[in-house]
PDB file of C-alpha atoms in Angstrom:
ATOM      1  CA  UNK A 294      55.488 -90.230 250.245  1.00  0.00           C
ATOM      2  CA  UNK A 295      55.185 -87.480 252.735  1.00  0.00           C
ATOM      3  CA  UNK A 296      58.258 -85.641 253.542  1.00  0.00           C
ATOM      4  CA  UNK A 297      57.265 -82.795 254.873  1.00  0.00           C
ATOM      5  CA  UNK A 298      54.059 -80.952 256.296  1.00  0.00           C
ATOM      6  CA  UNK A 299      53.222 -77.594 255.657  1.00  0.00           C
ATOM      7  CA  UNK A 300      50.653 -75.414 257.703  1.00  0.00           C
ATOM      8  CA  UNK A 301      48.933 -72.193 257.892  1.00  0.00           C
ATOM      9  CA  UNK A 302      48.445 -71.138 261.498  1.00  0.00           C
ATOM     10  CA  UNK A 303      45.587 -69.062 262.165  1.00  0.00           C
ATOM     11  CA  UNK A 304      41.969 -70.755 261.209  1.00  0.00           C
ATOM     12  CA  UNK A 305      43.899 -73.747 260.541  1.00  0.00           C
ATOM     13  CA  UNK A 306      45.519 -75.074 263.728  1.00  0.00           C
ATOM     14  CA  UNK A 307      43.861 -72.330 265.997  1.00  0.00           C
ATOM     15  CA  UNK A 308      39.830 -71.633 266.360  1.00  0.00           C
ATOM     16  CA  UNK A 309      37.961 -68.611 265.639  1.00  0.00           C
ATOM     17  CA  UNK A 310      39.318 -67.205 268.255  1.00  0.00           C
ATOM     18  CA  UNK A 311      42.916 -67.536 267.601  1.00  0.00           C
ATOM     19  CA  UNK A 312      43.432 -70.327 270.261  1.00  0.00           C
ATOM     20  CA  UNK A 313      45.656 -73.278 269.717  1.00  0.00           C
ATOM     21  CA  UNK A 314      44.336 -76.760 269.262  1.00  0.00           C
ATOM     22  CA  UNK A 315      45.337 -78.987 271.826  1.00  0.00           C
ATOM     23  CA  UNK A 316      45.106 -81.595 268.996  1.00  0.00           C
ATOM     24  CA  UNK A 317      46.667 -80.167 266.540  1.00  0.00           C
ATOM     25  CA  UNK A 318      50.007 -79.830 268.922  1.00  0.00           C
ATOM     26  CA  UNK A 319      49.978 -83.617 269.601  1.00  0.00           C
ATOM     27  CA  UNK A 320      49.390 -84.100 266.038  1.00  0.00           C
ATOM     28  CA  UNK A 321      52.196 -81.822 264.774  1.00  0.00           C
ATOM     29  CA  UNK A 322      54.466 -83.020 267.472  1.00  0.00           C
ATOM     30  CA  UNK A 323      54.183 -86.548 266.615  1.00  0.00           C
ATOM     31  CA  UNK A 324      55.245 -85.707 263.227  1.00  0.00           C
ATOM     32  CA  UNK A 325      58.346 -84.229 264.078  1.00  0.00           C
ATOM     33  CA  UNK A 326      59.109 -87.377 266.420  1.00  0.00           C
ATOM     34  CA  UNK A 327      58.652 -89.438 262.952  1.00  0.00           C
ATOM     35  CA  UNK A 328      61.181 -87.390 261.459  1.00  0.00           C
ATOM     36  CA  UNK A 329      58.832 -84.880 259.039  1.00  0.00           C
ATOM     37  CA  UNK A 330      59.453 -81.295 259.554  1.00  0.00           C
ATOM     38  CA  UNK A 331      56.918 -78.721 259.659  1.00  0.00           C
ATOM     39  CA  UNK A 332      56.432 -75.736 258.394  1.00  0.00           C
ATOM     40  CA  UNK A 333      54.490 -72.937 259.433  1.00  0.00           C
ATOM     41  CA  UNK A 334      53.250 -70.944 256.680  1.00  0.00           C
ATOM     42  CA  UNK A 335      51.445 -68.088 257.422  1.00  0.00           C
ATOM     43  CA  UNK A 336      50.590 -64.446 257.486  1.00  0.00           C
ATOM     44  CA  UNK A 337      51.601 -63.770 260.633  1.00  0.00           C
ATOM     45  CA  UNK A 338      54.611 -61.134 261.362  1.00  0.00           C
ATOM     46  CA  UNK A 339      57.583 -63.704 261.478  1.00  0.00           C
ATOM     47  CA  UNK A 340      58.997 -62.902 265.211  1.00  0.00           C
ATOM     48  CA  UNK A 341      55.152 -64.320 265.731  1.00  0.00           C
ATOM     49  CA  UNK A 342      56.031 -67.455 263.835  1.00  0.00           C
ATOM     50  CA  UNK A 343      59.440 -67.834 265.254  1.00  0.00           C
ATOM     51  CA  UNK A 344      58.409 -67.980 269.066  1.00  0.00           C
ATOM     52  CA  UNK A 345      55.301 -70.142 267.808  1.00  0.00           C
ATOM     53  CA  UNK A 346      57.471 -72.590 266.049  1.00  0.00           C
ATOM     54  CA  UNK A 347      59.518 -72.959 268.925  1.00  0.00           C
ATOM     55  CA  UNK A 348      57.017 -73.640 271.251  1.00  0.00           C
ATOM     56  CA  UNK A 349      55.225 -76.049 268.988  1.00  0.00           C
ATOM     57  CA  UNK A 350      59.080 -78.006 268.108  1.00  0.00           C
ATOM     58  CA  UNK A 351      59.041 -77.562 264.624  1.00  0.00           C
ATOM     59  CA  UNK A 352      61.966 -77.574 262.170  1.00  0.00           C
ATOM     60  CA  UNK A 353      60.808 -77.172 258.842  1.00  0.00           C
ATOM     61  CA  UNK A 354      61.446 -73.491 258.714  1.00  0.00           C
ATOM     62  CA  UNK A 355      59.090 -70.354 258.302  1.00  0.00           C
ATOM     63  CA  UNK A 356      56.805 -68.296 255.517  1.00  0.00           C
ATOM     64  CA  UNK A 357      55.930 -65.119 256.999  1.00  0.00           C
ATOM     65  CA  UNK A 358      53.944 -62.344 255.974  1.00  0.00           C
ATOM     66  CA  UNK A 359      51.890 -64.239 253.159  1.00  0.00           C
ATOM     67  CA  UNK A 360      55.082 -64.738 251.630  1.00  0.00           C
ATOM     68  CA  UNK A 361      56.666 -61.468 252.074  1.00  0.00           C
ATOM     69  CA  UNK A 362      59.412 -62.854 254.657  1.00  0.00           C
ATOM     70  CA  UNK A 363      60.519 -66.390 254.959  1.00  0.00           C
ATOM     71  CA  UNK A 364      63.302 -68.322 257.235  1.00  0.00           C
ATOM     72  CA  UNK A 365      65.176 -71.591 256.806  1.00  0.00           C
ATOM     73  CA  UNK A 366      67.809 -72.792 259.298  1.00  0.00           C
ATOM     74  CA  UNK A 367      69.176 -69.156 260.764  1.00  0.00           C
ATOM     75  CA  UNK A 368      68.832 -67.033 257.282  1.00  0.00           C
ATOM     76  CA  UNK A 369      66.047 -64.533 256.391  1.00  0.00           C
ATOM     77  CA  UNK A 370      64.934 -63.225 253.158  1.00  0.00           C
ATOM     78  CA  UNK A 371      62.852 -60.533 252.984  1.00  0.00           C
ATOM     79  CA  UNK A 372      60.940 -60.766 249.143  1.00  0.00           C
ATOM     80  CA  UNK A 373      58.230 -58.919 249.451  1.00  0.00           C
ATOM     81  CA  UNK A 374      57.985 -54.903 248.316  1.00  0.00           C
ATOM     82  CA  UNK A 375      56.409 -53.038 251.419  1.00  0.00           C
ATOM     83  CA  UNK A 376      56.689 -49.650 249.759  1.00  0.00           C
ATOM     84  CA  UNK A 377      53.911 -50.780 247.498  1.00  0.00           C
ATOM     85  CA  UNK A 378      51.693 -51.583 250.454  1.00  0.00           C
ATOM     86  CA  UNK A 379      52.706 -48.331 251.679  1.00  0.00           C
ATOM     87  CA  UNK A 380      51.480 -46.307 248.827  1.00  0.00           C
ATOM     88  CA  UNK A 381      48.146 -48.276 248.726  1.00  0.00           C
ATOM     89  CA  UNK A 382      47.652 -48.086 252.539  1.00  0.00           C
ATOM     90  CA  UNK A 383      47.904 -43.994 251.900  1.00  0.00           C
ATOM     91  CA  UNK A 384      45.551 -43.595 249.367  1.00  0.00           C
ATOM     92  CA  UNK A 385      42.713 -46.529 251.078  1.00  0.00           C
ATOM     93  CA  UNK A 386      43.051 -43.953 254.443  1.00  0.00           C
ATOM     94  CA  UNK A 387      41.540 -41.027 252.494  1.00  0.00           C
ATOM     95  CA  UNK A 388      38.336 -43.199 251.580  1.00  0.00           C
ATOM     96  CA  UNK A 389      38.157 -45.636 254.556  1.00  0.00           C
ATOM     97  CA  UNK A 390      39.061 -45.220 258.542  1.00  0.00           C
ATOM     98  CA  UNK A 391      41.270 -48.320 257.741  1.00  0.00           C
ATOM     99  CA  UNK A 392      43.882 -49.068 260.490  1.00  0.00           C
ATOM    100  CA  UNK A 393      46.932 -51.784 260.958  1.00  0.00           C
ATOM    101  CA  UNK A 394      46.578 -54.413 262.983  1.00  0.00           C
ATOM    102  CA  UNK A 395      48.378 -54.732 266.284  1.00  0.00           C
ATOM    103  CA  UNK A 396      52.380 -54.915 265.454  1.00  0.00           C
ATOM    104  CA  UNK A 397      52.634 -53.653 262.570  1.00  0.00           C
ATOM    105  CA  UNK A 398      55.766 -52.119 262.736  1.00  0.00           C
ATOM    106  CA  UNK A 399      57.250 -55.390 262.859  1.00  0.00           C
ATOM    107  CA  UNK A 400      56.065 -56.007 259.274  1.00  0.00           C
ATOM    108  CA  UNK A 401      58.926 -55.962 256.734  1.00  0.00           C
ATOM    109  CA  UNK A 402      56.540 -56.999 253.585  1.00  0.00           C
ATOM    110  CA  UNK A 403      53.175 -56.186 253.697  1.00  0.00           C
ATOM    111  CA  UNK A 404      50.671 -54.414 255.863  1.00  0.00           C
ATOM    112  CA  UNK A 405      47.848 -56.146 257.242  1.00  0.00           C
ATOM    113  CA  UNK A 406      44.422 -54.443 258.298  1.00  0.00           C
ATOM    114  CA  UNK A 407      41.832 -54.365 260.763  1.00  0.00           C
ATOM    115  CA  UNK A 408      38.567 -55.840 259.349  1.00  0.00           C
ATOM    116  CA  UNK A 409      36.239 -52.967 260.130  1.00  0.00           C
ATOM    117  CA  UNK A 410      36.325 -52.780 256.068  1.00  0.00           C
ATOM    118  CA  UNK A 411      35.309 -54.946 253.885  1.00  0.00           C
ATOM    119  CA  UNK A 412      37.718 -57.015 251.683  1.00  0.00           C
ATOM    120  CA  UNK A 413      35.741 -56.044 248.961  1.00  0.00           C
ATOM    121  CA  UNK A 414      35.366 -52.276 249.591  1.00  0.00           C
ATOM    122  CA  UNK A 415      39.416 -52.527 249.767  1.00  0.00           C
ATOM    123  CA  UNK A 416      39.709 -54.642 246.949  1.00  0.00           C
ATOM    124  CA  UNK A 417      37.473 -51.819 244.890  1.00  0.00           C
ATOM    125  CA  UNK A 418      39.197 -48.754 246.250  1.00  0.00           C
ATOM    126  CA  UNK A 419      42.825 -50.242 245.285  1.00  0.00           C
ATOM    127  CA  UNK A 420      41.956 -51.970 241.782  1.00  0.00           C
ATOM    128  CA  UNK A 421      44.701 -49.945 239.925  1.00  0.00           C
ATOM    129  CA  UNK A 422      47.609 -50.651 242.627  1.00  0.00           C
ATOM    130  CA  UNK A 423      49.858 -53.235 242.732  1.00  0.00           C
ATOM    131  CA  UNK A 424      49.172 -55.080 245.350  1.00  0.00           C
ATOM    132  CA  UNK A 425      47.254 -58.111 246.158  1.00  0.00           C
ATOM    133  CA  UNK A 426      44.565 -58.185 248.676  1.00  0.00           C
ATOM    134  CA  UNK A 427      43.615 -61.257 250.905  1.00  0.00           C
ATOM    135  CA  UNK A 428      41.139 -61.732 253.209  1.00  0.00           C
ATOM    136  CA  UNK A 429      42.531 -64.567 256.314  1.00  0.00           C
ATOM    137  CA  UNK A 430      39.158 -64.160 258.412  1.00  0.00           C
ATOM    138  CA  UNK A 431      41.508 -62.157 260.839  1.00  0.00           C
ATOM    139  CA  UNK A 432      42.869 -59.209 258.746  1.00  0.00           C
ATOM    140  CA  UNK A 433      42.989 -57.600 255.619  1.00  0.00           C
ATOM    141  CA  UNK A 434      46.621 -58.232 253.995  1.00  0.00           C
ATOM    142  CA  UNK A 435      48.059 -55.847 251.280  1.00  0.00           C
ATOM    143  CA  UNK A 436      51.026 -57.492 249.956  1.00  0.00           C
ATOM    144  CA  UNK A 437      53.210 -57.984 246.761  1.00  0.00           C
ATOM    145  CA  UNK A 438      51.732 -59.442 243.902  1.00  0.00           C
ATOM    146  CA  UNK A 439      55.300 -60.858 243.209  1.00  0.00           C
ATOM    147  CA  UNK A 440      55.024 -62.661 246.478  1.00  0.00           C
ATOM    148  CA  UNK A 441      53.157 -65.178 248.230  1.00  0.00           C
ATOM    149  CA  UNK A 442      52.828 -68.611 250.093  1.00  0.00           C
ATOM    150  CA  UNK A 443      53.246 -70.800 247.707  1.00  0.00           C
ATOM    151  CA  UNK A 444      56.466 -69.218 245.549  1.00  0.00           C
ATOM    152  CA  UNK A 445      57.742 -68.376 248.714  1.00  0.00           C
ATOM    153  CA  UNK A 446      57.477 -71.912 250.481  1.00  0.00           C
ATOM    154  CA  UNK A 447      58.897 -73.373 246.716  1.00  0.00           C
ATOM    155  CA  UNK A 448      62.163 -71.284 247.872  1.00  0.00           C
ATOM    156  CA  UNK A 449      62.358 -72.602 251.116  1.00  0.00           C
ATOM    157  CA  UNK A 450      61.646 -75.748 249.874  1.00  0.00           C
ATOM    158  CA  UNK A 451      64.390 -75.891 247.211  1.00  0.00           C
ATOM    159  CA  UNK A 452      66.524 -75.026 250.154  1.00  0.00           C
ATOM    160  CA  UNK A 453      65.986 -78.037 252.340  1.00  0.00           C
ATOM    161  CA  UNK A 454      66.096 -80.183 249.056  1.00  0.00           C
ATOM    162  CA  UNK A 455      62.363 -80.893 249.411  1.00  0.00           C
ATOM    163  CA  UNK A 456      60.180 -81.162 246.376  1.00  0.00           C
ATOM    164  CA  UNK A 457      57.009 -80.078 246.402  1.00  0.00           C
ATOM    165  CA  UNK A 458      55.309 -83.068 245.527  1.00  0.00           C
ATOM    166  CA  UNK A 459      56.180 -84.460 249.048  1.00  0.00           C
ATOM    167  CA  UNK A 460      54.579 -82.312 250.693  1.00  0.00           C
ATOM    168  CA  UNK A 461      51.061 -82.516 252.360  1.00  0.00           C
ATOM    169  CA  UNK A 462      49.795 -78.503 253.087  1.00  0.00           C
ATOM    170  CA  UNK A 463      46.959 -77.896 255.129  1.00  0.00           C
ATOM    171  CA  UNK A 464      44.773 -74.399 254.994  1.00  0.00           C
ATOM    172  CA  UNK A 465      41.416 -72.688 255.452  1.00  0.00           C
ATOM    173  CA  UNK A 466      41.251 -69.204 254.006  1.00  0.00           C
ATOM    174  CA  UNK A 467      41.867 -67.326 250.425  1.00  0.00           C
ATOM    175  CA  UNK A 468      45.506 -66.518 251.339  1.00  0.00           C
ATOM    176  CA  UNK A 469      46.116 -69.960 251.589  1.00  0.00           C
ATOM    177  CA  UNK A 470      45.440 -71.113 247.866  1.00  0.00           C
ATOM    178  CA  UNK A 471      48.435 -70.493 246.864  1.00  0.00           C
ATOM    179  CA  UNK A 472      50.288 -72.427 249.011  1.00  0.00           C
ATOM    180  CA  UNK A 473      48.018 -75.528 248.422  1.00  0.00           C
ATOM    181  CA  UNK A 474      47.986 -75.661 244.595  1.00  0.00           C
ATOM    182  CA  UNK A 475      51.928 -76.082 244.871  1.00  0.00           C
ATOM    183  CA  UNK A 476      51.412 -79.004 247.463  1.00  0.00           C
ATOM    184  CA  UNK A 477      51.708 -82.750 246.657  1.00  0.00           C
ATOM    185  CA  UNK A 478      48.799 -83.680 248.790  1.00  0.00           C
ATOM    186  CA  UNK A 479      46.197 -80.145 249.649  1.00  0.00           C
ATOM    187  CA  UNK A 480      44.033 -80.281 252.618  1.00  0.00           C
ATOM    188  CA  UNK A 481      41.162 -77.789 253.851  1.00  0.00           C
ATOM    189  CA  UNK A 482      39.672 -78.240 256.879  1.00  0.00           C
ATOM    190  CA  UNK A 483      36.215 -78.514 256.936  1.00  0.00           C
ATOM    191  CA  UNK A 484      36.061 -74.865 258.202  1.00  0.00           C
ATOM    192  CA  UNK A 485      38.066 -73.657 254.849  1.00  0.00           C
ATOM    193  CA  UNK A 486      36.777 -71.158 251.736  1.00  0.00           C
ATOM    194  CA  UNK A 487      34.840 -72.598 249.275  1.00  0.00           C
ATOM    195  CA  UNK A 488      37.521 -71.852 246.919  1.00  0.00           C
ATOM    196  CA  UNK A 489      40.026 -74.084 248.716  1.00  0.00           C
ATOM    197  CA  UNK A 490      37.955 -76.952 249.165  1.00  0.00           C
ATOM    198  CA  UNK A 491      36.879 -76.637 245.507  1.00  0.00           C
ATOM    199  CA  UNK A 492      40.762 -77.692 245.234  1.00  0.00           C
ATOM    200  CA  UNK A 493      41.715 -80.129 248.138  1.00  0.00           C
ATOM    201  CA  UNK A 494      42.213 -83.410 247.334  1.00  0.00           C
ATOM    202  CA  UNK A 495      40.838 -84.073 251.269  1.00  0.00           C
ATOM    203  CA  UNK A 496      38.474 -82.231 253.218  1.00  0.00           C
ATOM    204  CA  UNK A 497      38.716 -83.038 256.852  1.00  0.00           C
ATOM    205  CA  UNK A 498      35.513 -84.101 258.710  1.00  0.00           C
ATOM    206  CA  UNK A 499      36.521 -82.113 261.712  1.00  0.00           C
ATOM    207  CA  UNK A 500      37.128 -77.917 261.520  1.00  0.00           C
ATOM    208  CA  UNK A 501      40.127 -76.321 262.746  1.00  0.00           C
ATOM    209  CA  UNK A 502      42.832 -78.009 265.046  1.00  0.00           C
ATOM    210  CA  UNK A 503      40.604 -81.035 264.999  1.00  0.00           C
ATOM    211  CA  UNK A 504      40.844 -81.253 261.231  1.00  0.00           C
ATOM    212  CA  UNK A 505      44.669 -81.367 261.408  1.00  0.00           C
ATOM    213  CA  UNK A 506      44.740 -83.949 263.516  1.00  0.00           C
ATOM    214  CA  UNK A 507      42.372 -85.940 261.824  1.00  0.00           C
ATOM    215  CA  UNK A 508      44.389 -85.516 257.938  1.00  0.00           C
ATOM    216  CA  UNK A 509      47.851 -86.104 259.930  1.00  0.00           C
ATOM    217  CA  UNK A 510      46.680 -89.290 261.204  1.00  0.00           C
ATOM    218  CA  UNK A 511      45.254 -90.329 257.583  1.00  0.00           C
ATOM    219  CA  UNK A 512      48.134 -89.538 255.741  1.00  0.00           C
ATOM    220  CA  UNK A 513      51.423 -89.732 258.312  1.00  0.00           C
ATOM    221  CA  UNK A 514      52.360 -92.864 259.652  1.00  0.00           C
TER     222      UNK A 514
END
């Protein structure tokens, strides 16, 4: 049974472009009229997620920053070790002309990048580091190894007395693997990485917004 939904945001239930699915907001919307929260899960800064989740109506609570921050009813937890972004981030600027995205003072747990480098140059350059390096399709992420979606949304989950197993997660890029593999039911829309389809157990028909609509239909009623 499905208790509780569990989506990333950008890719996922916006385009290419970052634009909100007029589907996907009737889709998530319905859910929360049936009485199944949602939760965003994403690696977006969390005052972001918090202004998003409000406009969208849902109540399942936040995952920020790939894990890094997360929010259930009014309490934050930071858990993710910025000063080991930090350190990376210095060393990558004397090889790359790397540069944070827009906002990122705001970020308490990670630091997020500008795609003008390649993943894999980045991933190269900071091989001895700790950190962990995603690629969204939108930025470049340097975050905690000791962090992300998926341990983080197993907190919040414990929280609201969820188990994981009731939960149906929906995704479409590398950072969102984690997050899926702890999910009862995993979804990638038909946009997603190879490596999360390779472990959905549905691929939607339809890419992006369209997707989520299509999955919460199948599986929500």
């Amino acid at each position: 049974m499905i208790n509780a939904i569990a989506l990333d945001i950008d890719g996922t239930i916006t385009d290419n472009k970052r634009r909100l699915c007029p589907n996907a907001i009737e889709a998530i919307q319905n859910a929360e009229r049936m009485g199944i929260p949602v939760i965003i899960v994403t690696g977006n800064i969390l005052a972001f997620s918090k202004f998003l989740s409000m406009l969208l109506g849902t109540t399942g609570g936040l995952v920020a920053e790939n894990g890094g921050v997360i929010q259930c009813d009014d309490k934050k937890f930071v858990l993710g070790d910025i000063k080991k972004s930090k350190k990376a981030y210095k060393y990558l600027e004397t090889l790359y002309p790397v540069q944070m995205v827009e906002h990122s003072f705001e970020r308490v747990s990670e630091i997020a990048l500008y795609r003008n480098v390649s993943s894999k140059l980045i991933k190269e350059a900071l091989k001895e580091y700790d950190v962990e390096i995603y690629d969204s399709g939108f930025a470049v992420h340097l975050t905690d190894p000791e962090v992300n979606k998926g341990s983080s949304l197993l907190k919040l989950l414990k929280n609201k007395g969820i188990s994981s197993e009731e939960v149906l997660a929906v995704g479409d890029s590398e950072n969102d693997l984690d997050f899926l593999k702890i999910a009862g039911v995993k979804v990638a829309v038909a946009n997603a990485h190879p490596e999360l389809k390779a472990i959905a157990d549905y691929v939607t028909k339809k890419p992006y917004g369209n997707g989520v609509k299509e999955v919460l239909e199948r599986f929500v009623k």
